Short mmCIF file of C-alpha atoms in Angstrom, two decimals:
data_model
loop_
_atom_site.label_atom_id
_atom_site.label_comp_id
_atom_site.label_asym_id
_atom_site.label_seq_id
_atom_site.Cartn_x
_atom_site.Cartn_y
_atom_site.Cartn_z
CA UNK A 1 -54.03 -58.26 -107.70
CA UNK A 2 -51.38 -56.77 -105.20
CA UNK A 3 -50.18 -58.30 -102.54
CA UNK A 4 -49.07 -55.99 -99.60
CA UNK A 5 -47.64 -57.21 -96.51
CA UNK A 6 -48.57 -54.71 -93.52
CA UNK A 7 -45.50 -53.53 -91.79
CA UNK A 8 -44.97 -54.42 -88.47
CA UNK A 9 -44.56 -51.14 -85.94
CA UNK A 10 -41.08 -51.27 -84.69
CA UNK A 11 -40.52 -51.74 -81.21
CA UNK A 12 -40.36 -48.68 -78.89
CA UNK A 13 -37.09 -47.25 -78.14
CA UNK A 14 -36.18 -46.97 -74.90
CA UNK A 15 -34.69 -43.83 -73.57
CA UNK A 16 -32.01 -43.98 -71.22
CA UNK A 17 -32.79 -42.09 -67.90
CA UNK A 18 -31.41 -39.11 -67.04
CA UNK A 19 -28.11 -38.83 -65.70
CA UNK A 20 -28.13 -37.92 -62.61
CA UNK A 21 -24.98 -36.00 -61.22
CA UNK A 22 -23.96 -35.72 -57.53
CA UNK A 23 -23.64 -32.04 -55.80
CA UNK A 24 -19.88 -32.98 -55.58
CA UNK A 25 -19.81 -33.21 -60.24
CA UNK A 26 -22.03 -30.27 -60.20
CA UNK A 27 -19.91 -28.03 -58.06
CA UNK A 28 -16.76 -28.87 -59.65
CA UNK A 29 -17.97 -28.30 -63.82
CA UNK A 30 -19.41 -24.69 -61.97
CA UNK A 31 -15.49 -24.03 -60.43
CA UNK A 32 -13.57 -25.71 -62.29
CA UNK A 33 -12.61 -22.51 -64.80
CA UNK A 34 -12.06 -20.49 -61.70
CA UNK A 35 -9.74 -23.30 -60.61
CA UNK A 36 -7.33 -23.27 -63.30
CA UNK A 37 -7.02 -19.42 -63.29
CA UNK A 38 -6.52 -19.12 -59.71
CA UNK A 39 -2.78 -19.84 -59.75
CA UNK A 40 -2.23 -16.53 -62.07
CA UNK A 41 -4.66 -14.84 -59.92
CA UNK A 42 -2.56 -15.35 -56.96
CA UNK A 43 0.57 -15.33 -58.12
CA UNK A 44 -0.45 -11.77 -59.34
CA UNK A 45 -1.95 -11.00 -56.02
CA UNK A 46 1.04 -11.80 -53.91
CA UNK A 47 3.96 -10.37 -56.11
CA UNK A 48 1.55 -7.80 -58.26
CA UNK A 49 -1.01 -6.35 -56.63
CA UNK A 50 0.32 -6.60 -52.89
CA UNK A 51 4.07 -5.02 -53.38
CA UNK A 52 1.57 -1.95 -55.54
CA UNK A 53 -0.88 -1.72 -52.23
CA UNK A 54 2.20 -1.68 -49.30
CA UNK A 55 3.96 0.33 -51.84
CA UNK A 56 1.34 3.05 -51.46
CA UNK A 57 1.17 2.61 -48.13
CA UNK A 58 5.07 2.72 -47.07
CA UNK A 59 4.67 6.27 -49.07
CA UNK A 60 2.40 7.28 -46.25
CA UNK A 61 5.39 7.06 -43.78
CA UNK A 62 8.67 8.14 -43.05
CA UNK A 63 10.91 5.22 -43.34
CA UNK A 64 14.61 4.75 -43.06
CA UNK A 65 16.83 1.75 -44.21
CA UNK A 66 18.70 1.15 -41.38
CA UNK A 67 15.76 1.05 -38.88
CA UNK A 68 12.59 -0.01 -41.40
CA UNK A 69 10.42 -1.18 -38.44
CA UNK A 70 10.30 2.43 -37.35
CA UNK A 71 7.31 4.17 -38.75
CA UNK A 72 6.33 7.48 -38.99
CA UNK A 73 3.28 8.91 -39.85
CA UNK A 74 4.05 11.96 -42.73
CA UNK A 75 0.35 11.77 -45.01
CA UNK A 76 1.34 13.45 -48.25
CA UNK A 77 4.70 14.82 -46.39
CA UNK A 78 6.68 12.61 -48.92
CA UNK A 79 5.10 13.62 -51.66
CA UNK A 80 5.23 17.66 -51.01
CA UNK A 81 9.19 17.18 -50.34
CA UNK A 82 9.37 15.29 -53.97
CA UNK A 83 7.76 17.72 -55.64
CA UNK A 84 9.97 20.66 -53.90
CA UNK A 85 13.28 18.72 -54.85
CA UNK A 86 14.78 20.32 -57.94
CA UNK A 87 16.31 17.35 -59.11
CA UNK A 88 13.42 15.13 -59.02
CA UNK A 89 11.97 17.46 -62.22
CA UNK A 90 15.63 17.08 -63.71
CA UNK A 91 15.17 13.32 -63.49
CA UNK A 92 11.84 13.83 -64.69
CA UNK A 93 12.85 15.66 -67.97
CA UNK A 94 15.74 13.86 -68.58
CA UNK A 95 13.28 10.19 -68.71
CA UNK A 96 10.99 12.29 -70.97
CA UNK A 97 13.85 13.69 -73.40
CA UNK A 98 15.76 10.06 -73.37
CA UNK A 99 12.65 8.03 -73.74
CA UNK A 100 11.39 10.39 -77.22
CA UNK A 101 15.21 9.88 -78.32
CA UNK A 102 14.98 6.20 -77.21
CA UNK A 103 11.47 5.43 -79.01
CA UNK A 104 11.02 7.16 -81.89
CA UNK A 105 13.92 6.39 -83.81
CA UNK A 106 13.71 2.41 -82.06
CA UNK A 107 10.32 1.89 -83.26
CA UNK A 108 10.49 3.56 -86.99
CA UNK A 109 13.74 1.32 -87.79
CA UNK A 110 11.77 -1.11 -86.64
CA UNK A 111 9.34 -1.03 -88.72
CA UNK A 112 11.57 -0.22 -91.62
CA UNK A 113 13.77 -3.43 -90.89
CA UNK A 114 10.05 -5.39 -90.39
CA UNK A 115 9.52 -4.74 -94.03
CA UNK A 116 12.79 -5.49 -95.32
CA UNK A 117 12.02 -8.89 -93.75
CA UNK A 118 8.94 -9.51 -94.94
CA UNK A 119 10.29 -9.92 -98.43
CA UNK A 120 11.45 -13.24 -99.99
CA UNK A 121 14.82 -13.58 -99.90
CA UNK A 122 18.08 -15.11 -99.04
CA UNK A 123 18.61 -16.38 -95.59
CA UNK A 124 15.66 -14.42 -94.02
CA UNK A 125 15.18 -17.03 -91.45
CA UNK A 126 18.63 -16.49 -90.12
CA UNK A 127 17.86 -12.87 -90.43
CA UNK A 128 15.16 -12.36 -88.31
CA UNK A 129 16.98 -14.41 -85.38
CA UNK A 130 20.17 -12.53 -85.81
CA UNK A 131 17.70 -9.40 -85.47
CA UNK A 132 16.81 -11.08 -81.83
CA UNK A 133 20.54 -11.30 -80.77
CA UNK A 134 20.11 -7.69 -78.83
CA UNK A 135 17.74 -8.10 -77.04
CA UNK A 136 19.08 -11.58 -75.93
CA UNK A 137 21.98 -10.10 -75.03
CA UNK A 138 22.95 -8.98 -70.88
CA UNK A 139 21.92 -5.40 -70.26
CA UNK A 140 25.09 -5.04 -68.08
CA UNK A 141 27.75 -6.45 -71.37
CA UNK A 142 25.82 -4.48 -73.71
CA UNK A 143 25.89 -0.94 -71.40
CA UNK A 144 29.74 -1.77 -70.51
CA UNK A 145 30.92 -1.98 -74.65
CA UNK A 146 28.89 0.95 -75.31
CA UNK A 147 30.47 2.59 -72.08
CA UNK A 148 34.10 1.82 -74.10
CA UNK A 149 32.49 2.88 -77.63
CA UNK A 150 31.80 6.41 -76.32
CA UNK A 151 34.97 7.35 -74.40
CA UNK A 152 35.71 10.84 -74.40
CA UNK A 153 39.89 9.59 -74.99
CA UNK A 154 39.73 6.47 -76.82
CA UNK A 155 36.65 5.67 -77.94
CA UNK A 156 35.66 4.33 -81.18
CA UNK A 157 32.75 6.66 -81.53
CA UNK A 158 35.16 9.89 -81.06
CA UNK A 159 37.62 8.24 -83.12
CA UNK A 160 35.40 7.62 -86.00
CA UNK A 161 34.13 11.87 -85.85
CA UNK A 162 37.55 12.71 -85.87
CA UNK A 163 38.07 10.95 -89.13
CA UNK A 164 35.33 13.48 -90.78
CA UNK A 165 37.07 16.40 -88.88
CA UNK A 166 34.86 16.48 -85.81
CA UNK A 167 36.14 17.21 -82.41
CA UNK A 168 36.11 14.96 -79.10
CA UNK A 169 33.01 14.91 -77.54
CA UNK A 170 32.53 14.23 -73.92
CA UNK A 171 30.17 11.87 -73.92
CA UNK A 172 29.27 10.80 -70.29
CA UNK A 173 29.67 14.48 -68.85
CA UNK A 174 27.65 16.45 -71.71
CA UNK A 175 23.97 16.91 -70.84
CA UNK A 176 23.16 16.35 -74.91
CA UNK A 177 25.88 13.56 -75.29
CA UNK A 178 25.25 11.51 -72.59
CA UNK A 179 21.20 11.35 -73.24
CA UNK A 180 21.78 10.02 -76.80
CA UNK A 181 24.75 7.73 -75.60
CA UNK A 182 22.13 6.18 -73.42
CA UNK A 183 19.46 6.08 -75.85
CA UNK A 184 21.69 4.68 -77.94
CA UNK A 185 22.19 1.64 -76.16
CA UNK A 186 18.45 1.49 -75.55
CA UNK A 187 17.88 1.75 -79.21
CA UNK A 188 20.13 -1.33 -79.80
CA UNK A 189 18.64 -3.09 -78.02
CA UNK A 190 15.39 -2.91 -78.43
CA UNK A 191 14.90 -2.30 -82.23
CA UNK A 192 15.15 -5.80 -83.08
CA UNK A 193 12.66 -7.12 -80.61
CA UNK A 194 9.95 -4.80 -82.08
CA UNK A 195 10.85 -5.10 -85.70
CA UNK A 196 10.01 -8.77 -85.14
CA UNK A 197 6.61 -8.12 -83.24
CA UNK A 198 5.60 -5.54 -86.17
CA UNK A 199 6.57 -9.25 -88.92
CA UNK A 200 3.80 -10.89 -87.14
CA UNK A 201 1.69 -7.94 -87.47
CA UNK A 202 2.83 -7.64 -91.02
CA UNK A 203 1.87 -11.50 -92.13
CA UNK A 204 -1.59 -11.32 -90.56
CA UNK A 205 -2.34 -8.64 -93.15
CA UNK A 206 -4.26 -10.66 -96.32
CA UNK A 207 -2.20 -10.88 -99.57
CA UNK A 208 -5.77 -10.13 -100.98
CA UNK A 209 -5.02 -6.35 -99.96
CA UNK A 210 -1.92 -6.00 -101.65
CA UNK A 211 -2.75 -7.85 -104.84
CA UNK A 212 -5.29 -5.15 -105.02
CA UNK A 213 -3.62 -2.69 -104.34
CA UNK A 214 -1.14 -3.90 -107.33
CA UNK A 215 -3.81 -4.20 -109.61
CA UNK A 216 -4.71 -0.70 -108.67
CA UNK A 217 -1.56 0.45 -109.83
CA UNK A 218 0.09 1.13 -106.17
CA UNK A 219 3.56 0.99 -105.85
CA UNK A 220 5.58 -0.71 -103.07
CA UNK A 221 6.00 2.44 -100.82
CA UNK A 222 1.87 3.31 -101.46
CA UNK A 223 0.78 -0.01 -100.41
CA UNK A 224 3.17 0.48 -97.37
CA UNK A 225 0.86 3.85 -96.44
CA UNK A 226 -2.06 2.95 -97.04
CA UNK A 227 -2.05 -1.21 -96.45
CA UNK A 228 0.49 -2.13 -94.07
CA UNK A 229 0.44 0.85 -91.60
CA UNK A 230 -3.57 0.50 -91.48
CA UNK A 231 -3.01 -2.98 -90.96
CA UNK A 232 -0.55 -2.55 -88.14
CA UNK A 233 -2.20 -0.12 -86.17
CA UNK A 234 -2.77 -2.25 -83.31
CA UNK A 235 0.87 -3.30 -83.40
CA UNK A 236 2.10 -0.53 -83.59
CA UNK A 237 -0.04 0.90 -80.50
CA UNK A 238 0.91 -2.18 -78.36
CA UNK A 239 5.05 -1.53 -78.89
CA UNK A 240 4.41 1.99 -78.21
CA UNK A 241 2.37 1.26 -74.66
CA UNK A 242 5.44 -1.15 -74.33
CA UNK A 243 8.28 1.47 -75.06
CA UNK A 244 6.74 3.93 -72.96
CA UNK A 245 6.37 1.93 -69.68
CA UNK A 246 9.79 0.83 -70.30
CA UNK A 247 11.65 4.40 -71.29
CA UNK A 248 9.81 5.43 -67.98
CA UNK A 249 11.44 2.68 -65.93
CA UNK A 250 14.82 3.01 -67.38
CA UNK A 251 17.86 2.17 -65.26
CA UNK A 252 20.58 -0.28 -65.90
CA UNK A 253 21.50 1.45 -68.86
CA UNK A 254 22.27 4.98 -67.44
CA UNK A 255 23.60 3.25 -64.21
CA UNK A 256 26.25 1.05 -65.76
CA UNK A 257 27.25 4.30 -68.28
CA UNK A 258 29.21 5.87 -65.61
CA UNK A 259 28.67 3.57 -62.55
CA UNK A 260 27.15 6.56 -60.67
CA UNK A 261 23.29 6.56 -59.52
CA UNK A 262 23.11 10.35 -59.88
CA UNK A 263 23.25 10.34 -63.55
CA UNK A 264 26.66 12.34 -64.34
CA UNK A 265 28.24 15.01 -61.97
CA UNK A 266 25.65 17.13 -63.07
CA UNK A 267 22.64 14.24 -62.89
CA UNK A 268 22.50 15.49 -66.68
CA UNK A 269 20.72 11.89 -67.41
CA UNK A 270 19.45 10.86 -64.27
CA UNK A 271 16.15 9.01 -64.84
CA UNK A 272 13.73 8.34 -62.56
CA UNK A 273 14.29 4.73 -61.77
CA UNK A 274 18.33 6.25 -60.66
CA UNK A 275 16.30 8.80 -58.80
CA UNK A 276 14.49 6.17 -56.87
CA UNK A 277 17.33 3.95 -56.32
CA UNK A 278 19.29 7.26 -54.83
CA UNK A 279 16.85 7.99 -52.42
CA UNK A 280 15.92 4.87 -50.80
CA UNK A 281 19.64 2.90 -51.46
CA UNK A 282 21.44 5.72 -51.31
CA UNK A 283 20.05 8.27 -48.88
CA UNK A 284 18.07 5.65 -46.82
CA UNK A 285 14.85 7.25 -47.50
CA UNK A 286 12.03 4.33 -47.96
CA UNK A 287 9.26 6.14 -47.34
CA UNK A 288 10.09 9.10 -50.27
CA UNK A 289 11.39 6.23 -52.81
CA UNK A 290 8.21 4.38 -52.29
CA UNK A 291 6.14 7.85 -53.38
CA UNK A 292 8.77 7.71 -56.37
CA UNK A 293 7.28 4.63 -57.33
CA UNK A 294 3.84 5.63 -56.88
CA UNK A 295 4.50 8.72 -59.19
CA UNK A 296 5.85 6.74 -61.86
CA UNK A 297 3.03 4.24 -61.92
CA UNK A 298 0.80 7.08 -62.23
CA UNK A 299 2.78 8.61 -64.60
CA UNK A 300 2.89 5.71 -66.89
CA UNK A 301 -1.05 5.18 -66.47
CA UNK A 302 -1.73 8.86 -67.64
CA UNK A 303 1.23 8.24 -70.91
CA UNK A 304 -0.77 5.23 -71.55
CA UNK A 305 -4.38 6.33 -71.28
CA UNK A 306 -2.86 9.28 -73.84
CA UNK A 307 -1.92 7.21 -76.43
CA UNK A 308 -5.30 5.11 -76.21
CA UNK A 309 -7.11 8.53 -76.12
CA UNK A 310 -5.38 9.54 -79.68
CA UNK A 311 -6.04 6.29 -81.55
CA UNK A 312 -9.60 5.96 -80.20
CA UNK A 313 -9.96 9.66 -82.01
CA UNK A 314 -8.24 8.50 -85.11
CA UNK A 315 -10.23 5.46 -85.25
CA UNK A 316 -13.79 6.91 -85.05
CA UNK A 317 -12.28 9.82 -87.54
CA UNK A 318 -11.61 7.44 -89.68
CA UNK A 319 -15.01 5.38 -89.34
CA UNK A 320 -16.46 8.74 -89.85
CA UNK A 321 -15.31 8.97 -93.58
#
């Protein structure tokens, strides 16, 4: 015979009341996220968005430097006199033919000197911060020793061509010369800050990828094609956006070249940010330096929506294989 003892039923528990939370708690979890955003937001609103807006505005007008508080009402006036000045399509082509010499060559050493550090080797991590020492350097040093490099009399550059049994070239007054002299400089300078951005890129790629692609049978340069590029597609589309906007608002380095905001006696490589700076510093025109502005910006939107435009058709041709 078994002797059970019944269990006693344990004791209710008790559940704590709701908490109850004042209008003053409930109000601040409901804007608190739009709190701690709102300094960007106005930061960007007084030195972004509001210097764009007046910008646009000023453009309107006819403006002059010495009396700015005098306004006068021109519409598209400004913009109609722009588009009639001859040397406003000079500067024009001369930002388009420096920025493809400027970019191209920047971004594809770049990405050569990415995958050169992206190996295991010796010293790599002073490598990639001696890569950085460009770009960390003044605008207005670096411009000034190239200035000296590419003298038509003594520079190194011209001394160095004679050597192979090339002649002097004149390389602030030549409409050629003086383009790649600037891109040059932008070139130096820049190369190293993207061939570090395209590393990152490079290391997020899985070693999964390439130790199939070994496996496979690919060799070094085929898993380059066809797993790093892939891989860096958005990387590479981000420096390009990058060097676009800046090739478009280039100006201390063809400024401190020759010292001379017209770009050259024959504004051979005036850009459009010298063009600006001529009209509204140097002519006292506000009002048609302010529709400068506005052009660029719009020119940089279209070059950007361009470039998205091509990789969102590469991407769904691809997705279509």
């Amino acid at each position: 015979m078994t002797l059970t003892a019944s269990a006693s039923p344990a004791p209710p528990r008790s559940v704590p009341p709701p908490v109850r939370r004042g209008p003053v708690r409930r109000a601040w979890q409901t804007f608190s996220p739009y709190a701690y955003i709102a300094p960007f937001f106005t930061l960007f609103a007084a030195f972004g968005l509001f210097p764009l807006l007046y910008t646009a505005y000023v453009s309107l007008y006819r403006v002059e430097l010495q009396t700015p508080g005098t306004m006068e009402w021109r519409g598209l006036g400004n913009y109609t006199a722009l588009f009639g000045d001859a040397y406003f399509w000079t500067a024009l082509r001369n930002t388009f033919t420096i920025g493809v010499l400027s970019t191209v060559p920047q971004l594809v050493m770049a990405l050569g000197l990415a995958h050169l550090l992206n190996y295991r080797m010796r010293g790599r991590t002073f490598l990639r911060t001696a890569v950085l020492l460009p770009y960390a350097t003044s605008v207005a040093a670096a411009t000034l020793v190239f200035a000296q490099l590419f003298g038509r009399d003594f520079g190194l550059v011209n001394h160095l061509l004679g050597v192979v049994g090339v002649g002097p070239v004149d390389w602030q007054n030549g409409t050629v010369a003086s383009q790649i002299a600037v891109s040059t400089i932008v070139v130096w300078r820049w190369t190293g800050y993207n061939a570090l951005i395209y590393l990152a890129g490079m290391q997020s790629i899985p070693n999964e990828l390439y130790e199939a692609a070994a496996m496979d049978g690919a060799s070094r340069w085929r898993q380059f094609f066809h797993v790093t590029l892939p891989g860096l597609r958005p990387t590479i589309l981000f420096t390009v956006v990058v060097s676009t906007i800046g090739a478009t608002q280039l100006f201390g380095e063809p400024l401190l070249l020759e010292g001379s905001v017209s770009g050259g006696i024959s504004h051979q490589y005036q850009t459009l940010g010298l063009y600006l700076y001529e009209q509204g510093w140097g002519f006292f025109h506000l009002g048609r330096a302010a529709a400068i502005a506005w052009v660029m910006f719009l020119l940089i939107v279209v070059l950007v929506g361009i470039n998205a435009l091509i990789v969102r058709r590469r991407s769904r041709e691809e997705a279509g294989r």
